[in-house]
Coordinates of C-alpha atoms in Angstrom, one line a residue:
X1 CA 0.8 -5.2 121.4
X2 CA -1.7 -3.6 123.6
X3 CA -1.3 0.1 124.2
X4 CA -2.0 2.3 121.2
X5 CA -2.9 -0.4 118.6
X6 CA -5.8 1.7 117.2
X7 CA -3.2 4.3 116.3
X8 CA -0.7 2.1 114.3
X9 CA -0.8 -0.9 112.0
X10 CA 1.3 -3.5 113.9
X11 CA 3.4 -6.1 111.9
X12 CA 5.3 -8.5 114.1
X13 CA 7.7 -11.2 113.0
X14 CA 9.2 -13.8 115.1
X15 CA 12.9 -13.7 113.6
X16 CA 15.0 -11.1 111.8
X17 CA 15.0 -12.8 108.5
X18 CA 11.1 -12.7 108.2
X19 CA 11.2 -9.2 109.5
X20 CA 13.4 -7.9 107.1
X21 CA 11.6 -9.7 104.2
X22 CA 8.1 -8.5 105.3
X23 CA 9.2 -5.0 105.6
X24 CA 11.1 -5.0 102.3
X25 CA 7.9 -6.5 100.7
X26 CA 5.8 -3.8 102.3
X27 CA 8.1 -1.0 100.8
X28 CA 8.3 -2.7 97.6
X29 CA 4.4 -3.0 97.2
X30 CA 4.0 0.7 98.2
X31 CA 6.4 1.6 95.3
X32 CA 4.5 -0.6 92.8
X33 CA 1.2 0.8 93.8
X34 CA 2.6 4.6 93.7
X35 CA 4.4 3.7 90.5
X36 CA 0.9 2.7 88.9
X37 CA -0.6 6.2 89.7
X38 CA 2.5 8.5 88.9
X39 CA 5.4 9.1 86.5
X40 CA 8.0 9.2 89.4
X41 CA 8.0 8.1 92.9
X42 CA 10.0 9.6 95.7
X43 CA 11.3 7.2 98.5
X44 CA 12.8 8.6 101.6
X45 CA 14.9 6.3 103.8
X46 CA 16.5 6.4 107.3
X47 CA 19.9 5.3 108.3
X48 CA 21.5 3.5 111.1
X49 CA 22.1 -0.2 111.5
X50 CA 18.6 -1.5 111.9
X51 CA 17.3 -1.0 108.5
X52 CA 20.4 -2.4 106.4
X53 CA 19.0 -6.0 106.1
X54 CA 15.7 -4.6 104.9
X55 CA 17.3 -2.5 102.3
X56 CA 19.6 -5.5 101.0
X57 CA 16.4 -7.1 100.4
X58 CA 14.6 -4.4 98.8
X59 CA 17.5 -3.7 96.4
X60 CA 16.4 -6.8 94.2
X61 CA 12.7 -6.0 94.3
X62 CA 11.2 -6.3 90.7
X63 CA 10.0 -2.7 89.8
X64 CA 10.7 0.1 87.6
X65 CA 13.5 1.5 89.7
X66 CA 14.3 4.2 86.8
X67 CA 11.1 6.2 87.9
X68 CA 12.1 6.0 91.9
X69 CA 13.9 8.9 93.4
X70 CA 15.7 8.0 96.6
X71 CA 16.2 10.5 99.2
X72 CA 17.3 10.7 102.8
X73 CA 15.2 11.2 106.0
X74 CA 18.1 12.6 107.8
X75 CA 21.7 12.9 107.6
X76 CA 24.9 13.4 109.7
X77 CA 26.9 16.2 108.4
X78 CA 29.6 14.2 107.4
X79 CA 31.7 13.5 103.8
X80 CA 29.1 11.2 102.0
X81 CA 31.7 8.5 101.9
X82 CA 32.3 8.6 105.7
X83 CA 31.5 5.2 107.3
X84 CA 29.1 6.7 109.5
X85 CA 27.1 8.5 106.8
X86 CA 23.6 7.4 105.7
X87 CA 24.7 8.0 102.2
X88 CA 27.3 5.5 102.3
X89 CA 24.6 3.0 104.0
X90 CA 22.1 3.4 101.2
X91 CA 25.0 3.0 98.7
X92 CA 26.3 -0.1 100.2
X93 CA 22.9 -1.9 100.9
X94 CA 20.1 -0.5 98.7
X95 CA 21.7 1.1 95.5
X96 CA 22.9 -2.0 94.0
X97 CA 21.5 -4.9 92.0
X98 CA 18.2 -3.6 90.4
X99 CA 17.9 -0.7 92.7
X100 CA 21.1 0.7 91.1
X101 CA 18.8 2.1 88.6
X102 CA 17.2 4.4 90.8
X103 CA 18.0 8.1 91.1
X104 CA 19.6 9.3 94.4
X105 CA 19.4 12.5 95.9
X106 CA 22.4 12.9 98.4
X107 CA 22.4 16.0 100.7
X108 CA 25.8 17.0 100.4
X109 CA 28.1 17.9 97.4
X110 CA 31.7 18.9 97.3
X111 CA 32.2 22.5 98.7
X112 CA 28.7 22.7 100.0
X113 CA 27.9 24.2 103.4
X114 CA 25.4 22.8 105.8
X115 CA 22.9 25.7 104.8
X116 CA 23.7 24.7 101.0
X117 CA 22.8 21.2 101.6
X118 CA 19.6 22.1 103.6
X119 CA 18.4 24.5 100.9
X120 CA 18.9 21.9 98.1
X121 CA 17.2 19.2 100.1
X122 CA 14.3 21.5 100.2
X123 CA 14.4 22.1 96.5
X124 CA 14.3 18.3 96.0
X125 CA 11.3 18.1 98.4
X126 CA 9.2 20.1 96.0
X127 CA 8.5 16.8 94.8
X128 CA 6.8 15.6 97.7
X129 CA 7.6 12.1 99.4
X130 CA 5.3 9.4 98.4
X131 CA 7.0 6.6 101.0
X132 CA 9.0 7.5 104.2
X133 CA 10.7 4.9 106.1
X134 CA 11.7 6.0 109.7
X135 CA 13.5 4.6 112.6
X136 CA 13.5 5.2 116.2
X137 CA 16.4 5.5 118.9
X138 CA 16.4 4.4 122.3
X139 CA 15.9 8.1 123.6
X140 CA 12.7 8.4 121.3
X141 CA 14.3 10.4 118.5
X142 CA 13.2 10.0 115.0
X143 CA 14.9 11.2 112.0
X144 CA 17.3 13.6 113.6
X145 CA 14.8 15.2 115.9
X146 CA 16.0 14.7 119.3
X147 CA 14.2 15.2 122.6
X148 CA 15.8 18.2 124.5
X149 CA 17.4 19.4 121.2
X150 CA 18.0 23.1 121.0
X151 CA 15.5 24.3 118.4
X152 CA 13.4 21.3 118.6
X153 CA 10.0 23.1 118.9
X154 CA 11.1 25.3 115.7
X155 CA 12.0 22.1 113.8
X156 CA 8.7 20.6 114.6
X157 CA 6.6 23.6 113.5
X158 CA 8.8 24.4 110.3
X159 CA 6.9 24.6 107.0
X160 CA 10.0 23.5 105.4
X161 CA 10.4 19.7 104.5
X162 CA 14.2 19.9 105.9
X163 CA 16.0 21.7 108.5
X164 CA 19.5 22.0 110.0
X165 CA 19.8 20.5 113.2
X166 CA 22.1 21.3 116.3
X167 CA 22.0 18.4 118.6
X168 CA 24.8 19.2 120.7
X169 CA 24.4 17.9 124.3
X170 CA 21.9 15.2 123.1
X171 CA 23.4 11.7 123.9
X172 CA 21.5 10.1 121.2
X173 CA 23.0 12.2 118.7
X174 CA 26.5 10.7 119.5
X175 CA 29.6 12.6 118.1
X176 CA 27.7 13.9 115.1
X177 CA 25.4 16.9 116.5
X178 CA 25.2 18.8 113.1
X179 CA 22.7 17.2 110.9
X180 CA 19.9 17.7 108.4
X181 CA 16.4 16.3 109.4
X182 CA 13.1 15.8 107.9
X183 CA 10.4 17.6 109.6
X184 CA 6.7 16.9 110.1
X185 CA 6.0 19.0 107.1
X186 CA 8.3 16.9 104.9
X187 CA 6.6 13.9 106.3
X188 CA 2.9 14.9 105.9
X189 CA 2.4 14.3 102.1
X190 CA 3.6 10.7 102.2
X191 CA 1.1 8.2 101.4
X192 CA 2.8 5.4 103.1
X193 CA 4.8 5.6 106.2
X194 CA 6.6 2.9 108.0
X195 CA 8.6 2.6 111.1
X196 CA 11.2 -0.3 111.4
X197 CA 12.0 -1.5 114.8
X198 CA 13.9 -4.4 116.7
X199 CA 14.1 -5.5 120.3
X200 CA 11.8 -5.5 123.6
X201 CA 13.4 -2.0 124.7
X202 CA 12.1 -0.3 121.5
X203 CA 8.6 -2.0 121.8
X204 CA 8.4 -0.8 125.1
X205 CA 9.1 2.7 124.4
X206 CA 6.9 2.9 121.4
X207 CA 4.2 1.7 123.7
X208 CA 4.8 4.5 125.8
X209 CA 5.1 6.9 122.7
X210 CA 1.7 5.7 121.7
X211 CA 0.3 6.5 125.0
X212 CA 0.6 10.2 124.4
X213 CA 1.1 13.0 121.9
X214 CA 3.8 15.4 123.0
X215 CA 6.4 15.3 120.5
X216 CA 8.7 17.5 122.4
X217 CA 9.1 14.6 125.1
X218 CA 9.6 11.9 122.3
X219 CA 9.9 13.2 118.8
X220 CA 8.9 9.8 117.3
X221 CA 5.4 10.8 118.0
X222 CA 5.4 12.8 114.8
X223 CA 5.4 9.3 113.0
X224 CA 1.7 9.0 114.0
X225 CA 0.5 12.3 115.2
X226 CA 1.4 14.2 111.8
X227 CA -1.8 14.2 109.9
X228 CA -1.8 12.0 106.8
X229 CA -1.1 8.3 106.1
X230 CA -1.6 5.8 109.0
X231 CA 1.8 4.5 110.4
X232 CA 2.9 1.1 109.7
X233 CA 5.1 -0.5 112.3
X234 CA 7.5 -3.6 111.4
X235 CA 8.9 -5.1 114.7
X236 CA 10.7 -8.3 115.8
X237 CA 12.6 -9.3 118.8

């Protein structure tokens, strides 16, 4: 990778199996290192289809999962058992085998409003994230921060770790415009941050993102412009 390599640590695999194994090992090693320093460790994970095989491999990592708190980078405002929810993705792919012993922090509980869920997420975030795993959409969004989104500037500048998102009119949000999203303030404390990508189009888009700094244009730029840990990118074709 040429453009912007000085801004990230780039890890490239030649096939999906090696990519998933490498990314899962990277997360597991970060967890092990953090557990050696702290009594409890907080891991924030993204949803979507890309990371599922990584989480499936991570689920059997040999570490003390009883001391790991697993949270979400973002979530669509859906029932937690909905097939399109990130909560269900984590339950099906990560929170099993050894990782079943982890403590999971879903955003929504029965009867909650979106505002209730955001408030609860920010209470959980009083324990700062140690490891954050991000993804990127084809429009350059990360978490649930979409280019052109109403309130994007306010979300990027928020002092809160999580905000409610109104992504009506943003094609990348699909039919789920109401969401909860991590902000740069929630990302900043993490000692490890990773970005999981697949495909040539995503690689080209990241190259474009690395050539600039404006997160209003491409919100994925918060992954490497937010002060703190250096971004580790895992990519395969």
